[in-house]
Coordinates of C-alpha atoms in Angstrom, one line a residue:
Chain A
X1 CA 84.1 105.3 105.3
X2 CA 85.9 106.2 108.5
X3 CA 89.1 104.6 109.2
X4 CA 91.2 103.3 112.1
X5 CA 90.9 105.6 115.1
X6 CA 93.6 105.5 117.3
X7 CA 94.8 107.7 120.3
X8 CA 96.7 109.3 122.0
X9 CA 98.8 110.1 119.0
X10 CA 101.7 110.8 121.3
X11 CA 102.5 110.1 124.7
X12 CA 105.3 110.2 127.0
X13 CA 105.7 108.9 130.2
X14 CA 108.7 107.8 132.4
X15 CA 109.4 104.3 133.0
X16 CA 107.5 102.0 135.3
X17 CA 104.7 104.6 135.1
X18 CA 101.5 102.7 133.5
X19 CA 100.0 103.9 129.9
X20 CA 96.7 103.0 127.7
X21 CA 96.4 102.9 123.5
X22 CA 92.8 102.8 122.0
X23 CA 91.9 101.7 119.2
X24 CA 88.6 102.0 117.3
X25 CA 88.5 100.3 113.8
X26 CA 86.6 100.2 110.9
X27 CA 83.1 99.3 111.1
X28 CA 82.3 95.6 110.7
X29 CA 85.5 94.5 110.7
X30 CA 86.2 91.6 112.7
X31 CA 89.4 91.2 113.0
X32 CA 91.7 93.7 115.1
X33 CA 95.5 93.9 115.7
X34 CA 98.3 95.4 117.7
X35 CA 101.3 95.7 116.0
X36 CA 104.7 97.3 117.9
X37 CA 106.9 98.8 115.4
X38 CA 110.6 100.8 116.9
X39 CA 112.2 103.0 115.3
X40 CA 113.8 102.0 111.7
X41 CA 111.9 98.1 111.8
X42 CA 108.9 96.7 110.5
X43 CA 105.6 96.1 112.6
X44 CA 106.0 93.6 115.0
X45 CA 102.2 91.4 115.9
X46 CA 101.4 92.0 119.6
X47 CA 98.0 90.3 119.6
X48 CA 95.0 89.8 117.0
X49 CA 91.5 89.5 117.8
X50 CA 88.7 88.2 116.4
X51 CA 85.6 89.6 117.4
X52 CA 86.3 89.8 121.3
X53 CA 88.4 86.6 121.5
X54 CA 92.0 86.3 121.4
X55 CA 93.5 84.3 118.3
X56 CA 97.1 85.0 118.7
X57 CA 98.8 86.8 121.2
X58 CA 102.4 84.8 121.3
X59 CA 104.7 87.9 121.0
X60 CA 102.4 90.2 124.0
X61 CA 104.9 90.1 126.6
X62 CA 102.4 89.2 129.2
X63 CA 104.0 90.5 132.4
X64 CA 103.5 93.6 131.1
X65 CA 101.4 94.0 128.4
X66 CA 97.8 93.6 128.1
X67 CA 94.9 94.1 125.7
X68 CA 91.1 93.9 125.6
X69 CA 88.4 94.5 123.1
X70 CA 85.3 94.2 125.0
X71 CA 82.1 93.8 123.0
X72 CA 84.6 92.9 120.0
X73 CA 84.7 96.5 118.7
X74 CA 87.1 98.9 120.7
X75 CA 90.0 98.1 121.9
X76 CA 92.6 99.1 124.3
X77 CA 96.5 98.0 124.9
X78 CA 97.9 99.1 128.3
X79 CA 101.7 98.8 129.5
X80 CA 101.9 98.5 133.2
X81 CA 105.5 99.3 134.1
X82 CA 106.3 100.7 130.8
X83 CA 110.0 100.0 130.3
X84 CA 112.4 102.6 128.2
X85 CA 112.8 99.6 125.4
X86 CA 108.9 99.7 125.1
X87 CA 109.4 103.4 123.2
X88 CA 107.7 102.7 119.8
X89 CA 104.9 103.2 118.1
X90 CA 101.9 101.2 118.7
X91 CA 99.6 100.7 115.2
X92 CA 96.1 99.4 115.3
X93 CA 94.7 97.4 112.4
X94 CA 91.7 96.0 111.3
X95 CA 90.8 93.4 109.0
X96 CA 87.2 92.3 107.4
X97 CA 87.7 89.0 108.8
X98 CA 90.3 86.8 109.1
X99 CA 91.2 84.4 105.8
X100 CA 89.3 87.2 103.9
X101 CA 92.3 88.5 102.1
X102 CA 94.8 89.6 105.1
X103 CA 94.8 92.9 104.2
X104 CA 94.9 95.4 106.8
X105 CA 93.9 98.9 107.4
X106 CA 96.0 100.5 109.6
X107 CA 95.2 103.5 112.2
X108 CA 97.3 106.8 112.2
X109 CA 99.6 105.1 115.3
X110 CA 100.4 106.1 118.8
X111 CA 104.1 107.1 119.4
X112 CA 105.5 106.3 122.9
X113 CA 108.1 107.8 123.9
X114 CA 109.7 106.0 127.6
X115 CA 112.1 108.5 129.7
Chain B
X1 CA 110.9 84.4 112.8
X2 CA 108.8 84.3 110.2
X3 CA 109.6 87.9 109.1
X4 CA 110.5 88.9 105.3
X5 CA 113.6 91.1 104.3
X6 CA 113.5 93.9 102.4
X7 CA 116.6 95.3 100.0
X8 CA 118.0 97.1 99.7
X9 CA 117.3 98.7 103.2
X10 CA 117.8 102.3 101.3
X11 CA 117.0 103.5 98.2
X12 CA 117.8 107.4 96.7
X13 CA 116.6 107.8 93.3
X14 CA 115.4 111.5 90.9
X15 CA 112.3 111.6 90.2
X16 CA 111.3 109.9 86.9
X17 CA 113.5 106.9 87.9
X18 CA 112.0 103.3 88.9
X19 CA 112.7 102.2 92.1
X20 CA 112.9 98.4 92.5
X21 CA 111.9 96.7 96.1
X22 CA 112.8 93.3 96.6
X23 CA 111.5 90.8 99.7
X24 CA 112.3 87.8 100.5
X25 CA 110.6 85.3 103.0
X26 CA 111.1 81.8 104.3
X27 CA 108.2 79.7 104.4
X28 CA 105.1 78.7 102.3
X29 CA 102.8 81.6 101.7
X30 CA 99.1 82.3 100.9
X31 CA 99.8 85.3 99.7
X32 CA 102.0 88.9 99.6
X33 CA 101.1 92.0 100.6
X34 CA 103.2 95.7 99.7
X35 CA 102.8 98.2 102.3
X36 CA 103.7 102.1 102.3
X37 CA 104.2 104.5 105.2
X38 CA 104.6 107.9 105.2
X39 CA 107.0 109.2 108.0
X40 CA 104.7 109.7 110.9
X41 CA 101.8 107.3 109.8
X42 CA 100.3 104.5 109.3
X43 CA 100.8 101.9 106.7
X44 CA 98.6 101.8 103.3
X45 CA 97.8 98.8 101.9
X46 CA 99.4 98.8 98.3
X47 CA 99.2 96.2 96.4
X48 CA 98.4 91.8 97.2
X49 CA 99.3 89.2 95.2
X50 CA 98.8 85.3 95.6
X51 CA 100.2 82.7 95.7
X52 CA 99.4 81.2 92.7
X53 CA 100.1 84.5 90.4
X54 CA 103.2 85.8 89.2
X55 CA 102.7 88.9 88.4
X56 CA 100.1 92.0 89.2
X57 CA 99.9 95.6 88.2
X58 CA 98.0 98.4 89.7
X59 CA 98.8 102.0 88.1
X60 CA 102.6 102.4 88.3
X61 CA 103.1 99.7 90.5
X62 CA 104.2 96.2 89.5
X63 CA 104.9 93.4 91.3
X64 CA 106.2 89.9 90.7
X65 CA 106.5 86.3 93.1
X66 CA 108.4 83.8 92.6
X67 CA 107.6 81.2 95.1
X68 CA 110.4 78.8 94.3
X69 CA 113.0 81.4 95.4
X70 CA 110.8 82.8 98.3
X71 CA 110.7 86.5 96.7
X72 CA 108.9 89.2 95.2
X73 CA 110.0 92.7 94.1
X74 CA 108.0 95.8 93.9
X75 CA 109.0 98.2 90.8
X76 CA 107.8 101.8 91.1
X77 CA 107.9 103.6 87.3
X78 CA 108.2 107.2 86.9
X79 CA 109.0 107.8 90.4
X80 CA 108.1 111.0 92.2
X81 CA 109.0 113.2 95.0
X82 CA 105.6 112.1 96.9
X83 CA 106.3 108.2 96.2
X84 CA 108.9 109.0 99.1
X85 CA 108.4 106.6 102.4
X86 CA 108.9 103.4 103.4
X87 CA 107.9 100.4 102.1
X88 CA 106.9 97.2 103.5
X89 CA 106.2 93.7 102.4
X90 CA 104.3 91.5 104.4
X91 CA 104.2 87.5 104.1
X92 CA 100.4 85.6 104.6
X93 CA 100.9 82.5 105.8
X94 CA 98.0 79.7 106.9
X95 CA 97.3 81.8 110.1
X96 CA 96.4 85.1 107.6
X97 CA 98.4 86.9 110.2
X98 CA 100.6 89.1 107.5
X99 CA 103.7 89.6 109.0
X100 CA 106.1 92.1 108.0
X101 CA 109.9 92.9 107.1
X102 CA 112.2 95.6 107.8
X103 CA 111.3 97.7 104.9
X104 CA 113.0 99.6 102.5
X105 CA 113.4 104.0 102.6
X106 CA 112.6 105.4 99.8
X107 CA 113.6 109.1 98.7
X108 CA 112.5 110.3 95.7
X109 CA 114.7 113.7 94.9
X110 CA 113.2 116.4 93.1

């Protein structure tokens, strides 16, 4: 079974330039979520998805972040200016479906580094 | 926040040691979830355990929750050099969204 898909594994970009994460997750899973994590902390929720609607997206700071999944299977997360506090790495997850058992599969990451 | 904390926040142990994890968390919970991540990657999925349990085992992993003081510890036996990375526990609440703590580093010397 293939897993999460992620890329670009690494980007860097200078701030207030604009930047693009996609995700691909497993197939037939449902749910799909953007986690933030910096350096040294836990993952941080961004914005879940289930199917192509949004079910939380509380902590996506709006005026610059935003996030699709068209056709509720890919996904991408663009920052648009990219600040230099926005350096982390951005993890993709995918879940059966929500209430199943909340465990997440996680994709490989993309590190963004802001200069 | 929501978010669980891990201790201790390092951990440096020789191989064939355990290595004890512990989390704690703040509100109810459906269930808790054990993470690993190896530097550079994405998390695994370890090890779940409800609400309603109190202890779960899965090869040399062992966890236990106690829901009336909010925590749950992971215990590693017979450590190795490859168990090194960080781990992570994650707290389930009515929204499934897990949400996670600061996790603890663990190095596993040789």
């Amino acid at each position: 079974e293939a897993g999460v898909a992620q890329s670009p594994r690494y980007k860097i970009i200078e701030k207030r330039q604009s930047v693009a994460f996609w995700c691909n997750p497993i197939s037939g899973h449902a749910t799909l979520y953007w986690y933030q994590q910096i350096l040294g902390q836990g993952p941080k929720l961004l914005i879940q998805f289930q199917n192509n609607g949004v079910v939380d997206d509380s902590q996506l700071p709006k005026d610059r972040f935003s996030a699709e999944r068209l056709k509720g299977v890919d996904s991408t997360l663009k920052i648009q200016p990219a600040k230099l506090e926005d350096s982390a790495v951005y993890l993709c997850a995918s879940s059966f479906k929500t209430g199943f058992t909340g465990e997440l599969f996680f994709g490989e990451g993309s590190r963004l580094t802001v200069l | 926040s929501q978010q669980g904390e891990e201790d201790p926040q390092a951990l440096s142990i020789q191989e064939g040691e355990n290595a004890t994890m512990n989390c704690s968390y703040k509100t109810s919970i459906n269930n808790l979830q054990w993470y690993r991540q190896n530097s550079g990657r994405g998390l695994v999925h370890l090890i779940l355990i409800r609400s309603n349990e109190r202890e779960k085992h899965s090869g040399r992993l062992r966890v236990t929750l106690d829901t009336s003081k909010k925590s749950s510890s992971l215990l590693i036996t017979a450590s190795r050099a490859a168990d090194t990375a960080s781990y992570f526990c994650a707290n389930v609440r009515g929204s499934y969204i897990p949400t996670f703590g600061r996790g603890t580093s663990l190095i596993v010397h040789p």
